[in-house]
PDB file of C-alpha atoms in Angstrom:
ATOM      1  CA  UNK A1076     -20.742 -13.235 -14.255  1.00 54.00           C
ATOM      2  CA  UNK A1077     -18.544 -13.720 -10.938  1.00 70.00           C
ATOM      3  CA  UNK A1078     -20.041 -13.435  -7.585  1.00 84.00           C
ATOM      4  CA  UNK A1079     -18.813 -10.457  -5.734  1.00 93.00           C
ATOM      5  CA  UNK A1080     -16.343 -11.208  -3.073  1.00 95.00           C
ATOM      6  CA  UNK A1081     -15.014  -9.299   0.048  1.00 97.00           C
ATOM      7  CA  UNK A1082     -11.809  -7.541  -0.163  1.00 98.00           C
ATOM      8  CA  UNK A1083      -9.502  -5.590   2.405  1.00 98.00           C
ATOM      9  CA  UNK A1084      -7.361  -2.679   1.523  1.00 99.00           C
ATOM     10  CA  UNK A1085      -5.224  -0.064   3.057  1.00 99.00           C
ATOM     11  CA  UNK A1086      -3.848   3.153   1.747  1.00 99.00           C
ATOM     12  CA  UNK A1087       0.105   3.411   2.078  1.00 99.00           C
ATOM     13  CA  UNK A1088       1.031   6.552   3.347  1.00 98.00           C
ATOM     14  CA  UNK A1089       4.456   8.324   3.336  1.00 98.00           C
ATOM     15  CA  UNK A1090       4.983  10.546   6.679  1.00 97.00           C
ATOM     16  CA  UNK A1091       8.276  12.308   6.026  1.00 96.00           C
ATOM     17  CA  UNK A1092       8.436  13.793   9.591  1.00 94.00           C
ATOM     18  CA  UNK A1093       6.465  11.591  11.905  1.00 92.00           C
ATOM     19  CA  UNK A1094       6.328  14.074  14.565  1.00 93.00           C
ATOM     20  CA  UNK A1095       4.152  16.563  12.373  1.00 93.00           C
ATOM     21  CA  UNK A1096       1.737  13.639  11.361  1.00 91.00           C
ATOM     22  CA  UNK A1097       1.657  15.180   7.793  1.00 94.00           C
ATOM     23  CA  UNK A1098       1.426  12.585   4.994  1.00 97.00           C
ATOM     24  CA  UNK A1099       0.688  11.996   1.325  1.00 98.00           C
ATOM     25  CA  UNK A1100      -0.944   8.753  -0.111  1.00 98.00           C
ATOM     26  CA  UNK A1101       1.488   6.730  -2.049  1.00 99.00           C
ATOM     27  CA  UNK A1102      -0.320   3.610  -2.821  1.00 99.00           C
ATOM     28  CA  UNK A1103      -2.691   0.856  -2.029  1.00 99.00           C
ATOM     29  CA  UNK A1104      -2.331  -2.751  -0.683  1.00 99.00           C
ATOM     30  CA  UNK A1105      -5.430  -4.964  -1.476  1.00 99.00           C
ATOM     31  CA  UNK A1106      -6.172  -8.503  -0.347  1.00 98.00           C
ATOM     32  CA  UNK A1107      -9.023 -10.688  -1.320  1.00 96.00           C
ATOM     33  CA  UNK A1108      -9.279 -13.681   0.913  1.00 90.00           C
ATOM     34  CA  UNK A1109     -11.583 -16.076  -1.352  1.00 90.00           C
ATOM     35  CA  UNK A1110      -9.287 -15.474  -4.504  1.00 92.00           C
ATOM     36  CA  UNK A1111      -5.964 -15.480  -2.634  1.00 93.00           C
ATOM     37  CA  UNK A1112      -5.236 -12.054  -4.290  1.00 97.00           C
ATOM     38  CA  UNK A1113      -2.725  -9.943  -2.694  1.00 98.00           C
ATOM     39  CA  UNK A1114      -1.100  -6.971  -4.597  1.00 98.00           C
ATOM     40  CA  UNK A1115       0.242  -3.411  -3.927  1.00 99.00           C
ATOM     41  CA  UNK A1116       0.503  -0.600  -6.403  1.00 99.00           C
ATOM     42  CA  UNK A1117       2.461   2.757  -5.731  1.00 99.00           C
ATOM     43  CA  UNK A1118       2.438   6.004  -7.307  1.00 98.00           C
ATOM     44  CA  UNK A1119       4.693   8.347  -5.480  1.00 98.00           C
ATOM     45  CA  UNK A1120       4.172  12.065  -6.096  1.00 97.00           C
ATOM     46  CA  UNK A1121       7.790  13.157  -5.301  1.00 97.00           C
ATOM     47  CA  UNK A1122       7.176  16.976  -5.834  1.00 97.00           C
ATOM     48  CA  UNK A1123       4.347  16.822  -3.236  1.00 96.00           C
ATOM     49  CA  UNK A1124       6.734  14.786  -0.963  1.00 97.00           C
ATOM     50  CA  UNK A1125       9.539  17.328  -1.366  1.00 97.00           C
ATOM     51  CA  UNK A1126       7.210  20.183  -0.892  1.00 96.00           C
ATOM     52  CA  UNK A1127       6.222  18.733   2.518  1.00 95.00           C
ATOM     53  CA  UNK A1128       9.740  18.046   3.523  1.00 97.00           C
ATOM     54  CA  UNK A1129      12.666  19.305   1.228  1.00 97.00           C
ATOM     55  CA  UNK A1130      15.096  17.033   3.076  1.00 96.00           C
ATOM     56  CA  UNK A1131      13.359  13.800   2.701  1.00 97.00           C
ATOM     57  CA  UNK A1132      15.579  10.925   1.470  1.00 97.00           C
ATOM     58  CA  UNK A1133      13.480   9.942  -1.770  1.00 97.00           C
ATOM     59  CA  UNK A1134      15.689   7.126  -2.600  1.00 98.00           C
ATOM     60  CA  UNK A1135      15.062   5.489   0.864  1.00 97.00           C
ATOM     61  CA  UNK A1136      11.039   6.023   0.424  1.00 98.00           C
ATOM     62  CA  UNK A1137      11.372   4.382  -2.991  1.00 98.00           C
ATOM     63  CA  UNK A1138      12.989   1.369  -1.669  1.00 97.00           C
ATOM     64  CA  UNK A1139      10.539   1.011   1.129  1.00 97.00           C
ATOM     65  CA  UNK A1140       7.698   1.273  -1.176  1.00 98.00           C
ATOM     66  CA  UNK A1141       9.229  -1.122  -3.574  1.00 98.00           C
ATOM     67  CA  UNK A1142       9.522  -3.512  -0.835  1.00 97.00           C
ATOM     68  CA  UNK A1143       5.977  -3.357   0.118  1.00 98.00           C
ATOM     69  CA  UNK A1144       5.156  -4.434  -3.635  1.00 98.00           C
ATOM     70  CA  UNK A1145       7.678  -7.199  -3.513  1.00 98.00           C
ATOM     71  CA  UNK A1146       6.468  -8.690  -0.196  1.00 98.00           C
ATOM     72  CA  UNK A1147       3.021  -8.592  -1.451  1.00 97.00           C
ATOM     73  CA  UNK A1148       4.195 -10.633  -4.612  1.00 97.00           C
ATOM     74  CA  UNK A1149       5.936 -13.109  -2.275  1.00 96.00           C
ATOM     75  CA  UNK A1150       9.583 -12.190  -3.572  1.00 96.00           C
ATOM     76  CA  UNK A1151      11.697 -14.531  -1.365  1.00 91.00           C
ATOM     77  CA  UNK A1152      14.423 -11.989  -1.792  1.00 93.00           C
ATOM     78  CA  UNK A1153      12.432  -9.803   0.790  1.00 92.00           C
ATOM     79  CA  UNK A1154      13.162 -12.210   3.585  1.00 93.00           C
ATOM     80  CA  UNK A1155      10.876 -14.488   6.014  1.00 95.00           C
ATOM     81  CA  UNK A1156       7.952 -12.102   5.766  1.00 94.00           C
ATOM     82  CA  UNK A1157       7.592 -12.499   2.002  1.00 95.00           C
ATOM     83  CA  UNK A1158       7.316 -16.428   2.475  1.00 95.00           C
ATOM     84  CA  UNK A1159       4.415 -16.038   4.923  1.00 96.00           C
ATOM     85  CA  UNK A1160       0.885 -16.831   3.846  1.00 96.00           C
ATOM     86  CA  UNK A1161      -0.686 -14.061   1.699  1.00 94.00           C
ATOM     87  CA  UNK A1162      -3.131 -12.946   4.598  1.00 95.00           C
ATOM     88  CA  UNK A1163      -0.342 -12.912   7.141  1.00 96.00           C
ATOM     89  CA  UNK A1164       1.888 -10.709   4.853  1.00 97.00           C
ATOM     90  CA  UNK A1165      -1.250  -8.371   4.324  1.00 97.00           C
ATOM     91  CA  UNK A1166      -1.683  -7.977   8.131  1.00 96.00           C
ATOM     92  CA  UNK A1167       2.004  -7.660   8.789  1.00 96.00           C
ATOM     93  CA  UNK A1168       2.245  -4.859   6.261  1.00 96.00           C
ATOM     94  CA  UNK A1169      -0.908  -3.019   7.514  1.00 96.00           C
ATOM     95  CA  UNK A1170       0.048  -3.162  11.193  1.00 95.00           C
ATOM     96  CA  UNK A1171       0.143   0.147  12.928  1.00 91.00           C
ATOM     97  CA  UNK A1172       3.657   1.612  13.180  1.00 87.00           C
ATOM     98  CA  UNK A1173       5.191   5.083  13.697  1.00 85.00           C
ATOM     99  CA  UNK A1174       7.598   5.236  10.757  1.00 93.00           C
ATOM    100  CA  UNK A1175       8.321   7.149   7.571  1.00 95.00           C
ATOM    101  CA  UNK A1176       5.765   4.455   5.711  1.00 97.00           C
ATOM    102  CA  UNK A1177       2.531   3.943   7.427  1.00 97.00           C
ATOM    103  CA  UNK A1178      -0.690   2.549   6.229  1.00 98.00           C
ATOM    104  CA  UNK A1179      -4.477   3.733   7.014  1.00 98.00           C
ATOM    105  CA  UNK A1180      -6.787   1.658   8.696  1.00 98.00           C
ATOM    106  CA  UNK A1181      -7.981  -1.390   6.852  1.00 98.00           C
ATOM    107  CA  UNK A1182     -11.187  -0.927   5.082  1.00 98.00           C
ATOM    108  CA  UNK A1183     -13.518  -3.406   3.427  1.00 98.00           C
ATOM    109  CA  UNK A1184     -15.395  -3.501   0.122  1.00 98.00           C
ATOM    110  CA  UNK A1185     -16.899  -5.908  -2.444  1.00 98.00           C
ATOM    111  CA  UNK A1186     -15.743  -6.742  -6.120  1.00 97.00           C
ATOM    112  CA  UNK A1187     -15.907  -9.088  -8.923  1.00 96.00           C
ATOM    113  CA  UNK A1188     -12.405  -8.246 -10.106  1.00 96.00           C
ATOM    114  CA  UNK A1189      -9.643  -7.409  -7.211  1.00 97.00           C
ATOM    115  CA  UNK A1190      -7.392  -5.917  -9.831  1.00 97.00           C
ATOM    116  CA  UNK A1191      -9.858  -3.511 -11.188  1.00 98.00           C
ATOM    117  CA  UNK A1192     -10.786  -2.714  -7.507  1.00 98.00           C
ATOM    118  CA  UNK A1193      -7.199  -1.929  -6.815  1.00 98.00           C
ATOM    119  CA  UNK A1194      -6.872   0.449  -9.846  1.00 98.00           C
ATOM    120  CA  UNK A1195     -10.112   2.170  -8.747  1.00 98.00           C
ATOM    121  CA  UNK A1196      -8.934   2.750  -5.290  1.00 98.00           C
ATOM    122  CA  UNK A1197      -5.671   4.117  -6.799  1.00 98.00           C
ATOM    123  CA  UNK A1198      -7.521   6.552  -8.895  1.00 98.00           C
ATOM    124  CA  UNK A1199      -9.666   7.817  -6.199  1.00 97.00           C
ATOM    125  CA  UNK A1200      -7.109   8.034  -3.252  1.00 98.00           C
ATOM    126  CA  UNK A1201      -3.704   8.191  -4.530  1.00 98.00           C
ATOM    127  CA  UNK A1202      -3.235   9.373  -8.199  1.00 96.00           C
ATOM    128  CA  UNK A1203      -3.624  13.104  -8.954  1.00 91.00           C
ATOM    129  CA  UNK A1204      -7.260  14.244  -9.693  1.00 86.00           C
ATOM    130  CA  UNK A1205      -7.994  14.907 -13.190  1.00 81.00           C
TER     131      UNK A1205
END
């Protein structure tokens, strides 16, 4: 059995009208330092987003969320940020900002399988409840 390792994660939020501070959770970024794991998974509920702001540009939101996934994967087509070491990418992506895409504060946990932890957090925090 693998020893549990520490991971950090943040919830990716879409804030269609920043001045109202309303958001929906759209994904998770998870980084595990010991194993070198960095991955983001997204599940945008477009109907909920449009209910919050019927004027939101869904295509732009999709592009921004896809860019986060690509930066986590180290896709060099995403520019110099994608070439940073994985922990620097995590911290860059989770930095506080006032924009349509924001992240929660960073939280810490322990797991034996980072990919499974990512899916668990997606199920609990992002995907619709059963």
